[in-house]
N, C-alpha and C. Protein backbone atom coordinates (compact mmCIF):
# COMPACT_ATOMS: atom_id res chain seq x y z
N UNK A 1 -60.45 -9.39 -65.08
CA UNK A 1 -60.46 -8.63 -63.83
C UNK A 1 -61.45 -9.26 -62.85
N UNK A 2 -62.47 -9.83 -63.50
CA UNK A 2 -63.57 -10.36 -62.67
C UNK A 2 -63.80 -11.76 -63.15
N UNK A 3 -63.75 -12.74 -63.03
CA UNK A 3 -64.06 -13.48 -63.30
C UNK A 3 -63.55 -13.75 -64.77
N UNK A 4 -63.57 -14.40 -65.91
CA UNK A 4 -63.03 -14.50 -66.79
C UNK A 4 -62.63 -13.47 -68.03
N UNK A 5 -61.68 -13.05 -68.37
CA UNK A 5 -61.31 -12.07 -69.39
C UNK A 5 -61.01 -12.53 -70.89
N UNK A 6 -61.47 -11.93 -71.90
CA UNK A 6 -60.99 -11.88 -73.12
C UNK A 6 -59.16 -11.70 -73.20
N UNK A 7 -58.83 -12.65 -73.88
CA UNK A 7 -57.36 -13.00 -74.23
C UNK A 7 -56.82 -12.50 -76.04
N UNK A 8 -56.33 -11.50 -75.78
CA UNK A 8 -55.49 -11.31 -77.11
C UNK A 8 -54.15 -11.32 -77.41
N UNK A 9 -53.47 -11.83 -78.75
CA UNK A 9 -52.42 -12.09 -78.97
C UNK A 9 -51.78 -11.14 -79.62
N UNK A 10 -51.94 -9.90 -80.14
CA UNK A 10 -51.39 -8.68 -80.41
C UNK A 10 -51.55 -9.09 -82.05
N UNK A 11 -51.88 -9.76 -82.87
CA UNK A 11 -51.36 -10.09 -83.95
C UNK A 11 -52.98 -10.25 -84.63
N UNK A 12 -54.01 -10.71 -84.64
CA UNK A 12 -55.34 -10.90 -85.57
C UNK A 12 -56.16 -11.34 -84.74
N UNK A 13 -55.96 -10.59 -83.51
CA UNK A 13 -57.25 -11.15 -82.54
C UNK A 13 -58.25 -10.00 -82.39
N UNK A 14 -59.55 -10.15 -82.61
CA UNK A 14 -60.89 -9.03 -81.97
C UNK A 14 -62.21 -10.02 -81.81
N UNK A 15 -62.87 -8.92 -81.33
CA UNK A 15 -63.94 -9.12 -81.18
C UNK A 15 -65.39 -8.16 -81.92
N UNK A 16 -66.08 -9.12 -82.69
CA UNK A 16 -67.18 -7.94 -83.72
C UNK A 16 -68.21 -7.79 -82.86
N UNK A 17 -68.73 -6.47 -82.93
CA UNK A 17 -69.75 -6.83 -82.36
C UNK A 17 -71.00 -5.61 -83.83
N UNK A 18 -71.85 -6.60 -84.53
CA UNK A 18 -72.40 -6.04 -85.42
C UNK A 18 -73.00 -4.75 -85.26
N UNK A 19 -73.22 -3.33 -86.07
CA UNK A 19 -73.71 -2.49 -86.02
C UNK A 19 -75.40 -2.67 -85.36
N UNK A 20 -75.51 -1.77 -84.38
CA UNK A 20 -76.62 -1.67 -83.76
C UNK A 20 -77.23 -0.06 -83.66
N UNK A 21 -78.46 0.29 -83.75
CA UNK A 21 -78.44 2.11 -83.48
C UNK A 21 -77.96 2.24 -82.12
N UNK A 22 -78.13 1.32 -81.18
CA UNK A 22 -77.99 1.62 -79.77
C UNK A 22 -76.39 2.22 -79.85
N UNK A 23 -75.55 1.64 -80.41
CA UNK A 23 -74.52 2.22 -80.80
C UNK A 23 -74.01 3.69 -81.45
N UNK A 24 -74.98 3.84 -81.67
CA UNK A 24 -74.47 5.19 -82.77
C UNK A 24 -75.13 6.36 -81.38
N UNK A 25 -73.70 6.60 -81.04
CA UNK A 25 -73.93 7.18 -80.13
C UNK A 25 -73.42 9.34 -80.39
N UNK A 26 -74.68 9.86 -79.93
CA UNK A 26 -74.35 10.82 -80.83
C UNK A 26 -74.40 12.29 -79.82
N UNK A 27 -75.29 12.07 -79.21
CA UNK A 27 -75.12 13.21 -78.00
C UNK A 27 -74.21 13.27 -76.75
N UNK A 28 -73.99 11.85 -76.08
CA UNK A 28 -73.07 11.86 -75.73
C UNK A 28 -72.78 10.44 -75.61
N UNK A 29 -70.89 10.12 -74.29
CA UNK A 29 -70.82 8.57 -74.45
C UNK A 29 -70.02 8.70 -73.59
N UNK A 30 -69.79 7.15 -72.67
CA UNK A 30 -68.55 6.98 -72.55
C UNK A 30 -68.44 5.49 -72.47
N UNK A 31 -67.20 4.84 -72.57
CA UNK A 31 -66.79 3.87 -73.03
C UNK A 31 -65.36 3.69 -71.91
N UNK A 32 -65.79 2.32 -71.44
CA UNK A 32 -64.93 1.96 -70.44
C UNK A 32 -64.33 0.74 -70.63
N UNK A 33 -63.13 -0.03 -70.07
CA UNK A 33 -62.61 -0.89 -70.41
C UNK A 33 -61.41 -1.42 -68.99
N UNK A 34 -60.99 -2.43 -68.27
CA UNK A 34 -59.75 -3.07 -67.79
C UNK A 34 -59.36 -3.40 -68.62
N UNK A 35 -58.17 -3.11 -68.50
CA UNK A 35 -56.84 -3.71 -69.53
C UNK A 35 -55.98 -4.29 -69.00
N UNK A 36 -55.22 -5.51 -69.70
CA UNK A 36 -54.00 -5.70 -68.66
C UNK A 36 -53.25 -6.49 -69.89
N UNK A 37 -52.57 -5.50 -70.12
CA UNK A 37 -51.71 -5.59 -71.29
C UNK A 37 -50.19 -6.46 -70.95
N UNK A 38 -50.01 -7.10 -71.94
CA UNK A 38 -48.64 -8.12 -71.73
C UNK A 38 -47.32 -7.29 -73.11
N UNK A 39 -47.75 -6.47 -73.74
CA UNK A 39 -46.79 -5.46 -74.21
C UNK A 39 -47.58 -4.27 -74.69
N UNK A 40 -46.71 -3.44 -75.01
CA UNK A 40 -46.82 -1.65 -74.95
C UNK A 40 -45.82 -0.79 -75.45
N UNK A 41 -45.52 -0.04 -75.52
CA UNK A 41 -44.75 0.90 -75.90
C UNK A 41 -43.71 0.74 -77.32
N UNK A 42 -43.16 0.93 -78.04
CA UNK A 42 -42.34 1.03 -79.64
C UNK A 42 -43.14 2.11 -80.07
N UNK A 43 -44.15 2.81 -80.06
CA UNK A 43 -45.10 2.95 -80.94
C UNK A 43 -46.49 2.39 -81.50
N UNK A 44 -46.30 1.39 -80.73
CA UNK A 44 -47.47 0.21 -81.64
C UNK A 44 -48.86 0.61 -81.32
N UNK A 45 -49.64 1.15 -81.68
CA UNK A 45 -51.04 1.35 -81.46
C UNK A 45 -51.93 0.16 -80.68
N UNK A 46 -52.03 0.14 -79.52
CA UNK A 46 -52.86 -1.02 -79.26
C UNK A 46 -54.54 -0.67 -79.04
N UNK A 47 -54.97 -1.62 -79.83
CA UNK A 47 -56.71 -1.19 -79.78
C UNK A 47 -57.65 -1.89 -78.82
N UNK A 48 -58.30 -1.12 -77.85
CA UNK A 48 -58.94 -1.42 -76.74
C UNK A 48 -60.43 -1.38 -77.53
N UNK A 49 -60.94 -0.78 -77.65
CA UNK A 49 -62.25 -0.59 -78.16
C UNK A 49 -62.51 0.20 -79.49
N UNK A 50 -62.90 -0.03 -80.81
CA UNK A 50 -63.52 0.79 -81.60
C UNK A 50 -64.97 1.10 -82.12
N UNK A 51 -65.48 1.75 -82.49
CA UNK A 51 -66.38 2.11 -83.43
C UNK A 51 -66.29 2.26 -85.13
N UNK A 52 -66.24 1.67 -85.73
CA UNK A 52 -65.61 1.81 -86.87
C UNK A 52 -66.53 2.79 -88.19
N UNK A 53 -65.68 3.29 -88.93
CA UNK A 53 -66.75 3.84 -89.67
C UNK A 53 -65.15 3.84 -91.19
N UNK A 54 -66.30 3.21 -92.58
CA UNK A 54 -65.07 3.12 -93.61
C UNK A 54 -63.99 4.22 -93.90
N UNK A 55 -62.64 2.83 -93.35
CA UNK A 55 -61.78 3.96 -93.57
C UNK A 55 -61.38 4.38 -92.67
N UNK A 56 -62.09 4.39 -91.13
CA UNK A 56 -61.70 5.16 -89.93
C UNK A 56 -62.02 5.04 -89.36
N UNK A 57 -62.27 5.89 -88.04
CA UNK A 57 -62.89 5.71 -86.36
C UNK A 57 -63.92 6.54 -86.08
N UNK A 58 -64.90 6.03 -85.48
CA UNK A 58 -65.98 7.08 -84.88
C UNK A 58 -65.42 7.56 -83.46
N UNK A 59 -65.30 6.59 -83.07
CA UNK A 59 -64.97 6.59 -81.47
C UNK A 59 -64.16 5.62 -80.76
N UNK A 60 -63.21 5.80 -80.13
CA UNK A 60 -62.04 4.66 -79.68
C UNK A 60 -61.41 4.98 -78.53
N UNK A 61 -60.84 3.90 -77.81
CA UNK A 61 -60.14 4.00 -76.68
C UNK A 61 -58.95 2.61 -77.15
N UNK A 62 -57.82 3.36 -76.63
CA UNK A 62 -56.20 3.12 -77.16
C UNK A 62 -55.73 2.50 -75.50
N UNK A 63 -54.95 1.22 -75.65
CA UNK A 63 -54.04 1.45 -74.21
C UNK A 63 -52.46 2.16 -74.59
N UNK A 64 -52.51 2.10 -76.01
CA UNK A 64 -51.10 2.63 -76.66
C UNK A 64 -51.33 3.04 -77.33
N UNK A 65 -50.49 4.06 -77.78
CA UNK A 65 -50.75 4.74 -79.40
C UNK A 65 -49.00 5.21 -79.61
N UNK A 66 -48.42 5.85 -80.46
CA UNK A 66 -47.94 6.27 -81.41
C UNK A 66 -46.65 7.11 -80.33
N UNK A 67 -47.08 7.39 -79.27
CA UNK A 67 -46.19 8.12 -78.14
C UNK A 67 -46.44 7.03 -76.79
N UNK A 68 -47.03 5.90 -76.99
CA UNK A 68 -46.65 5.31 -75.78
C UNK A 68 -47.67 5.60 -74.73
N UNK A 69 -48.80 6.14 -74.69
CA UNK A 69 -49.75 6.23 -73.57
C UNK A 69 -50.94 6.18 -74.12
N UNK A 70 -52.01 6.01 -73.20
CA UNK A 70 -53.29 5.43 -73.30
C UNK A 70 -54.05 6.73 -74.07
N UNK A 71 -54.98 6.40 -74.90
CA UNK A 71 -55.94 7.66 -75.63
C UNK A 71 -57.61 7.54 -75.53
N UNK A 72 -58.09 8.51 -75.77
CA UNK A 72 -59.85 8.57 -75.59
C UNK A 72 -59.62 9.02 -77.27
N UNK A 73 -60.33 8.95 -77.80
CA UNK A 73 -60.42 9.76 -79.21
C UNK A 73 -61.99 9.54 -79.74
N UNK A 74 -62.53 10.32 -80.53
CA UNK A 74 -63.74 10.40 -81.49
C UNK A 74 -63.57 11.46 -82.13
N UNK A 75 -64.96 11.56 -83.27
CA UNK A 75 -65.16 12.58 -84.25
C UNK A 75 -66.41 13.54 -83.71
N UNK A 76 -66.60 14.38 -83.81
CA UNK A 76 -67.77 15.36 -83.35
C UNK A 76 -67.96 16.50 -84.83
N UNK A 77 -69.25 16.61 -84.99
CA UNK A 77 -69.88 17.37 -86.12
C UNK A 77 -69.18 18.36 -86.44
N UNK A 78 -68.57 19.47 -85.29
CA UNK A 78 -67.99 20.33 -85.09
C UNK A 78 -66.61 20.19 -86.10
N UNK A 79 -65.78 19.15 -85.86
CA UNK A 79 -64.33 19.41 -86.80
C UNK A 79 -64.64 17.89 -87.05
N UNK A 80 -65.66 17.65 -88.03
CA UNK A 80 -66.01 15.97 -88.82
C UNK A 80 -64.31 15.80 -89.45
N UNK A 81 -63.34 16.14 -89.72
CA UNK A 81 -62.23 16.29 -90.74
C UNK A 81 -61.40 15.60 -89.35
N UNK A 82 -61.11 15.95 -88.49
CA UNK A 82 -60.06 15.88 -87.21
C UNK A 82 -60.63 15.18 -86.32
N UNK A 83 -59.99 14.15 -85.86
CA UNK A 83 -60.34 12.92 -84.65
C UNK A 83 -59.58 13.95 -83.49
N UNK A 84 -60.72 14.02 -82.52
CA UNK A 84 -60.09 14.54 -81.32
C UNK A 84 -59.71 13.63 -80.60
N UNK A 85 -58.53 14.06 -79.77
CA UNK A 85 -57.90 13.00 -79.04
C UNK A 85 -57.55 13.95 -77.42
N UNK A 86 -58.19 12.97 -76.19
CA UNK A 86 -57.30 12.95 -75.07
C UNK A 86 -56.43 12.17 -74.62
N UNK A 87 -55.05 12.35 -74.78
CA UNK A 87 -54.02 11.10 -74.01
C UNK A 87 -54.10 11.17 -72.96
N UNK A 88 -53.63 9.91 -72.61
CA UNK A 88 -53.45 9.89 -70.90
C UNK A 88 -51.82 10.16 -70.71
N UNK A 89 -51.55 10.47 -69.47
CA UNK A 89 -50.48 10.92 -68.99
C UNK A 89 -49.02 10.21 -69.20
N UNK A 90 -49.17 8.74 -69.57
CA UNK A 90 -48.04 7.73 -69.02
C UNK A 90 -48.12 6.75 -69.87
N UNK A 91 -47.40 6.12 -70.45
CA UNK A 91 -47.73 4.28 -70.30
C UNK A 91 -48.26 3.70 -69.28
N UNK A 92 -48.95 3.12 -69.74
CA UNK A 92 -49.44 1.78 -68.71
C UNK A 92 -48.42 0.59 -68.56
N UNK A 93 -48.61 0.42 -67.37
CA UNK A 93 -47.91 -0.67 -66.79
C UNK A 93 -48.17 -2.14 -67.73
N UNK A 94 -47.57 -2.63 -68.04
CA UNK A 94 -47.42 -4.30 -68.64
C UNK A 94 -47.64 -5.57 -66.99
N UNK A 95 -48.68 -6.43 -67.53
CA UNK A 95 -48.78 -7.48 -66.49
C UNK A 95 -49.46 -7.05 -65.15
N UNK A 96 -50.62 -5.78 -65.73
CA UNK A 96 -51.15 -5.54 -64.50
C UNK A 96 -52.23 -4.90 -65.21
N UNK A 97 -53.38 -5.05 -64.58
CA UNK A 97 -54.42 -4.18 -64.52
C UNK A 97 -55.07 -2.65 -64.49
N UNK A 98 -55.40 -2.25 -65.77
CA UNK A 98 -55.45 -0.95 -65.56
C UNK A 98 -57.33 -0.19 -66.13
N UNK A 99 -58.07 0.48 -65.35
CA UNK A 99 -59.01 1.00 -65.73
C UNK A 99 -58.92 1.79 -66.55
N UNK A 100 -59.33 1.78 -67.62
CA UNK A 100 -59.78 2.73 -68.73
C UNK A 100 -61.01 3.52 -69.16
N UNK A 101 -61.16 4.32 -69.27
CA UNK A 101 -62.66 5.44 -69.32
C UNK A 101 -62.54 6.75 -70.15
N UNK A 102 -63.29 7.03 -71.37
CA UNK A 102 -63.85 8.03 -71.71
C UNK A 102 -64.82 8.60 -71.66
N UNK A 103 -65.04 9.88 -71.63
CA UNK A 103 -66.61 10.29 -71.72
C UNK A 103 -66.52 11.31 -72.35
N UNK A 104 -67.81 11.85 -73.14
CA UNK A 104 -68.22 12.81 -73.85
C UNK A 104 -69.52 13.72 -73.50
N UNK A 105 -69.69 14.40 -73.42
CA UNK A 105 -71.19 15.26 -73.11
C UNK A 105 -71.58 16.15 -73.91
N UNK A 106 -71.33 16.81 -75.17
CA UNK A 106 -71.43 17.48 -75.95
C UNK A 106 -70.86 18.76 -75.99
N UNK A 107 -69.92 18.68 -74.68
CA UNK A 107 -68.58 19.93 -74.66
C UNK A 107 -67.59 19.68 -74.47
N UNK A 108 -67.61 18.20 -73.88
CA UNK A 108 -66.12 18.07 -73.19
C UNK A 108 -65.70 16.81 -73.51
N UNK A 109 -64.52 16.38 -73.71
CA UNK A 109 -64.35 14.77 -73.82
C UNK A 109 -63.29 14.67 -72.35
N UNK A 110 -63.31 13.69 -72.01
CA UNK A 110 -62.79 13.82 -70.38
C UNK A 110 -61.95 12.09 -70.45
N UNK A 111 -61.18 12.35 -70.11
CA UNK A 111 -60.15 10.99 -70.27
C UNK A 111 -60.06 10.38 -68.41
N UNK A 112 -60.08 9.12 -68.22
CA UNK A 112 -59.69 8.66 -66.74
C UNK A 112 -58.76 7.27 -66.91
N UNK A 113 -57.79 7.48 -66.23
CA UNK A 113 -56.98 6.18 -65.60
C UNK A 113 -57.46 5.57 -64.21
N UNK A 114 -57.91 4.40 -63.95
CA UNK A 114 -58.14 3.91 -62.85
C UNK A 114 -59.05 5.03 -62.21
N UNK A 115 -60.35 5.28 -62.85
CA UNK A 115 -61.10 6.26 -61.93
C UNK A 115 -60.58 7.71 -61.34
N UNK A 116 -59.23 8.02 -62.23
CA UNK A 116 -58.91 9.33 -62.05
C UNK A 116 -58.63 9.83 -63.40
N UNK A 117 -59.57 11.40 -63.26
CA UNK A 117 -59.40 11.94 -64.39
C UNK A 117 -58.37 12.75 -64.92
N UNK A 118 -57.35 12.33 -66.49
CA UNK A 118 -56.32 12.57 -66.46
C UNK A 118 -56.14 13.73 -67.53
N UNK A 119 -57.21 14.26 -68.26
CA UNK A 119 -57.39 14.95 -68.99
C UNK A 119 -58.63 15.25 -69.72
N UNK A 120 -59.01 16.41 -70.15
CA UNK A 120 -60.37 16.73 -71.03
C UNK A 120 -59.86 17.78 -72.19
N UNK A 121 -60.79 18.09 -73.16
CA UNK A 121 -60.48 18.56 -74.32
C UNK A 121 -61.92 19.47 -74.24
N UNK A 122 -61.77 20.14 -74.74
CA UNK A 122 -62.83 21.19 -75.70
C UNK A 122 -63.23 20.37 -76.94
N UNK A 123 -64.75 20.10 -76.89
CA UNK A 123 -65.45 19.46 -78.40
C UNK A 123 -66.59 20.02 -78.56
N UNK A 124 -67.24 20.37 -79.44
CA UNK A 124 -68.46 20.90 -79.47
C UNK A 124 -69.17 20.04 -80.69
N UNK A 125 -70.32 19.71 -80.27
CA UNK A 125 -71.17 19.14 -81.39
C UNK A 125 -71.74 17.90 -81.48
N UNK A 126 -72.25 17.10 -81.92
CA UNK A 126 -73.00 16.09 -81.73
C UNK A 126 -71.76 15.12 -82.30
N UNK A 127 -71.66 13.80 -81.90
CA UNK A 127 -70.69 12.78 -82.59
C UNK A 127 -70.99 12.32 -83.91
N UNK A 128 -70.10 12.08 -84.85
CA UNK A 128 -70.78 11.21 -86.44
C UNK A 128 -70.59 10.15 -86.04
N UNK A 129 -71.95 9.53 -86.73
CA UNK A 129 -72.32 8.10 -86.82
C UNK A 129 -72.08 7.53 -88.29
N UNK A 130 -71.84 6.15 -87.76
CA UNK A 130 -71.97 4.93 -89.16
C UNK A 130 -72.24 3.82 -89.19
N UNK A 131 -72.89 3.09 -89.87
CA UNK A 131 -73.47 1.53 -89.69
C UNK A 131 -72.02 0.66 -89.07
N UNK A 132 -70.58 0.98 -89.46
CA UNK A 132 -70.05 0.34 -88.90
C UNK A 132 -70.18 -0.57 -87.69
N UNK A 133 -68.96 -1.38 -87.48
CA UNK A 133 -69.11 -2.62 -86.24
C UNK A 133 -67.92 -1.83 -84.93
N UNK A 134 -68.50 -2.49 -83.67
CA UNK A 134 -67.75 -2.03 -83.00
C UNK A 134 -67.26 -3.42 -83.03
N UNK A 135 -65.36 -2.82 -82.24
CA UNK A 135 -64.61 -3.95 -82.24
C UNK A 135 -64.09 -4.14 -80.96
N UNK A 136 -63.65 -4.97 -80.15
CA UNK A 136 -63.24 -4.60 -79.27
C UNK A 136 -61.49 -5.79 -79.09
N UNK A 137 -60.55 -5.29 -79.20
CA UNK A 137 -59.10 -5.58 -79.08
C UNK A 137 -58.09 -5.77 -80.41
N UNK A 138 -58.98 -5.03 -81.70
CA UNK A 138 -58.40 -4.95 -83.03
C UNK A 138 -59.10 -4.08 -83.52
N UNK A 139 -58.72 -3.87 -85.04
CA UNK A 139 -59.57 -3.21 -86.10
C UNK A 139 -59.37 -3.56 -86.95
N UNK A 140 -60.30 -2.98 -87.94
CA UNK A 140 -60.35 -3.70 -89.68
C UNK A 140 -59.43 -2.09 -90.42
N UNK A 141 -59.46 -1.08 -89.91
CA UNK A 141 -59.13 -0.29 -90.56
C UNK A 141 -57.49 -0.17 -90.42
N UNK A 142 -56.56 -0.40 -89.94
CA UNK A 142 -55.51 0.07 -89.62
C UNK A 142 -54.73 -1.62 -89.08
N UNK A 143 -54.97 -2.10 -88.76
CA UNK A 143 -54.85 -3.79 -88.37
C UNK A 143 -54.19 -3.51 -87.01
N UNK A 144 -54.48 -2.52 -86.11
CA UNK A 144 -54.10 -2.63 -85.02
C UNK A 144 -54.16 -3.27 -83.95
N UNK A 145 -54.18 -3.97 -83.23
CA UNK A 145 -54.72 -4.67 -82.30
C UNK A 145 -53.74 -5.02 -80.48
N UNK A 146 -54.70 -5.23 -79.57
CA UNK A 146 -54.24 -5.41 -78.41
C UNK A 146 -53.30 -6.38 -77.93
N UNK A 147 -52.23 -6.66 -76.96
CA UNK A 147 -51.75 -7.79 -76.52
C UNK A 147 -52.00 -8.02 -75.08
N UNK A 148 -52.65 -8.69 -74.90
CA UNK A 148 -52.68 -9.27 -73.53
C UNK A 148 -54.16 -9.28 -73.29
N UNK A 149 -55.52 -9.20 -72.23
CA UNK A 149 -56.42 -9.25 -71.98
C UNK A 149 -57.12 -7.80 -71.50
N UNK A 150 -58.50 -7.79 -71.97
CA UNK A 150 -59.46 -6.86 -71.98
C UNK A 150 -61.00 -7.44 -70.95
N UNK A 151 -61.29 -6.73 -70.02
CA UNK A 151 -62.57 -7.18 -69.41
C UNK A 151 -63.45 -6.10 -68.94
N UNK A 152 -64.50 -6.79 -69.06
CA UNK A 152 -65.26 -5.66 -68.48
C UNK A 152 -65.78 -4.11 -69.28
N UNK A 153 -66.18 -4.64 -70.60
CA UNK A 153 -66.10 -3.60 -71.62
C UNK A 153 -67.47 -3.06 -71.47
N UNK A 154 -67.58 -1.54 -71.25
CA UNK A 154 -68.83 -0.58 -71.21
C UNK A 154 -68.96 0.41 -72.34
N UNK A 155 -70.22 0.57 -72.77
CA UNK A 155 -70.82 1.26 -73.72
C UNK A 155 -71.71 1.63 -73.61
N UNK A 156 -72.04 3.09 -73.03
CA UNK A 156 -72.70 3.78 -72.36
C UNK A 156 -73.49 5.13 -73.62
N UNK A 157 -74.71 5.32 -73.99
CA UNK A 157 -75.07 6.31 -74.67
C UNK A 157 -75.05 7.90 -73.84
N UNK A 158 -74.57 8.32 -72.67
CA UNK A 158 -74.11 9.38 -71.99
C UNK A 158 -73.01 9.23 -71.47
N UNK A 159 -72.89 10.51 -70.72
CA UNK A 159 -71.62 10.54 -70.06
C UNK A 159 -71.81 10.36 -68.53
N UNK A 160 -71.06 9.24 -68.38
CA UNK A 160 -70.94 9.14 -66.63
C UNK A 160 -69.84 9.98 -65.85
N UNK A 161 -70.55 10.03 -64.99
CA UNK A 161 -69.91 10.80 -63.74
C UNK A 161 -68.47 10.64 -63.12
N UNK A 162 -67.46 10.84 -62.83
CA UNK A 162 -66.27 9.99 -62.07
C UNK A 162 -66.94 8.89 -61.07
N UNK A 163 -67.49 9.35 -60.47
CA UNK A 163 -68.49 8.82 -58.99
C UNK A 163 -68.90 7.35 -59.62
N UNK A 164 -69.78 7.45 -60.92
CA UNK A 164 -70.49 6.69 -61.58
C UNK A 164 -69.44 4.96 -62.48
N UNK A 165 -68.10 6.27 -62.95
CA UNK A 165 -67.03 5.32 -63.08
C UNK A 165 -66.23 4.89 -61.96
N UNK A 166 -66.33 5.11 -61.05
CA UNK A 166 -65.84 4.97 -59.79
C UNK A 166 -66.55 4.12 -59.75
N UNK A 167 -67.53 3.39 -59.26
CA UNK A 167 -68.37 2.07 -59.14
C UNK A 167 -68.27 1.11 -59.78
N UNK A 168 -68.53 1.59 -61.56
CA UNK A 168 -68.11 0.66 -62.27
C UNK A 168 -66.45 -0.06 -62.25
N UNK A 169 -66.35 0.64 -62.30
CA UNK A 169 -64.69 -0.03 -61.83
C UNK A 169 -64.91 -0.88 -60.54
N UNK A 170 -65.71 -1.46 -59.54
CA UNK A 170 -65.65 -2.33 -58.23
C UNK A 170 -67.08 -2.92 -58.93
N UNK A 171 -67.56 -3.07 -59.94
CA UNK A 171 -68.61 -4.02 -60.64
C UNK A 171 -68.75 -4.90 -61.53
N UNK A 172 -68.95 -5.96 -61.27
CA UNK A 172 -68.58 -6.90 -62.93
C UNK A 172 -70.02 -6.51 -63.66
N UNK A 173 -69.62 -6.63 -64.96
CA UNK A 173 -70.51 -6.77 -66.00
C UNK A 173 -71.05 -7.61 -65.73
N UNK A 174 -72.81 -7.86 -65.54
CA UNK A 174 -73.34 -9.45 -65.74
C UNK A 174 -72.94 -10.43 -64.64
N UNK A 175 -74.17 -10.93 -64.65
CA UNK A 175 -74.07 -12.30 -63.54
C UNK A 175 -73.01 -12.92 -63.34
């Protein structure tokens, strides 16, 4: 989106990025991403960002999932058993650019497309943590992974504002 992007081939491509505490994000979060996906929709789960924890997900953002539209998802103390999930409204467009954003605050998980917010959920409780790795355009748990390019990946220990993702979206990461 800005200057050079990460390239994935839908098939055994990610990126590790080793367990850190800065990561274990537990009061709140949000996690942002451009996407610009070169396929989508069958069903195929495509993985934008994870948190991994054995066996499963702490926290993730989907440009596809299982019905064809973009997802926010994590675990919260409250229902540790059930990954909450906000979808987004639509498929995303193929061969184009699309903003991606979740956030969490310790009540609400709040989903955005391109700096508009497309849904929120009821969550209560602090998030579970795990030494796991975050990944960003695959996973180790499920072998899902992205096709096409990812830039501009944010990992935020609160929840930003629309206003706040509104900016980030007209900002590159880094010099």
């Amino acid at each position: 989106r800005f200057g050079k992007a990460l390239s994935f081939d839908g098939v055994n491509d990610w990126v590790t990025i080793a367990h850190a505490a800065e990561l274990s994000l537990t009061t709140g979060m949000t996690l942002e991403a451009w996407v610009y996906p070169t396929a989508n929709g069958g069903g195929a789960w495509r993985e934008v960002l994870i948190k991994e924890q054995t066996g499963d997900q702490l926290y993730n953002l989907y440009s596809n999932n299982e019905v064809n539209v973009p997802a926010f998802q994590a675990y919260a103390a409250a229902q540790p058993a059930t990954v909450q999930r906000v979808p987004g409204p639509s498929e995303l467009p193929v061969n184009s650019w699309t903003h991606l954003a979740g956030t969490y605050d310790g009540t609400t998980m709040r989903f955005y497309v391109d700096g508009v917010q497309v849904g929120t959920k009821a969550v209560s409780g602090n998030l579970l943590t795990s030494t796991g790795a975050v990944r960003i355009g695959g996973n180790s748990v499920w072998g899902e992974f992205f096709q096409g390019r990812i830039d501009e990946v944010r990992i935020f220990n609160v929840a930003r504002t629309a206003a706040q993702i509104a900016a980030d979206m007209n900002t590159p990461v880094g010099p």
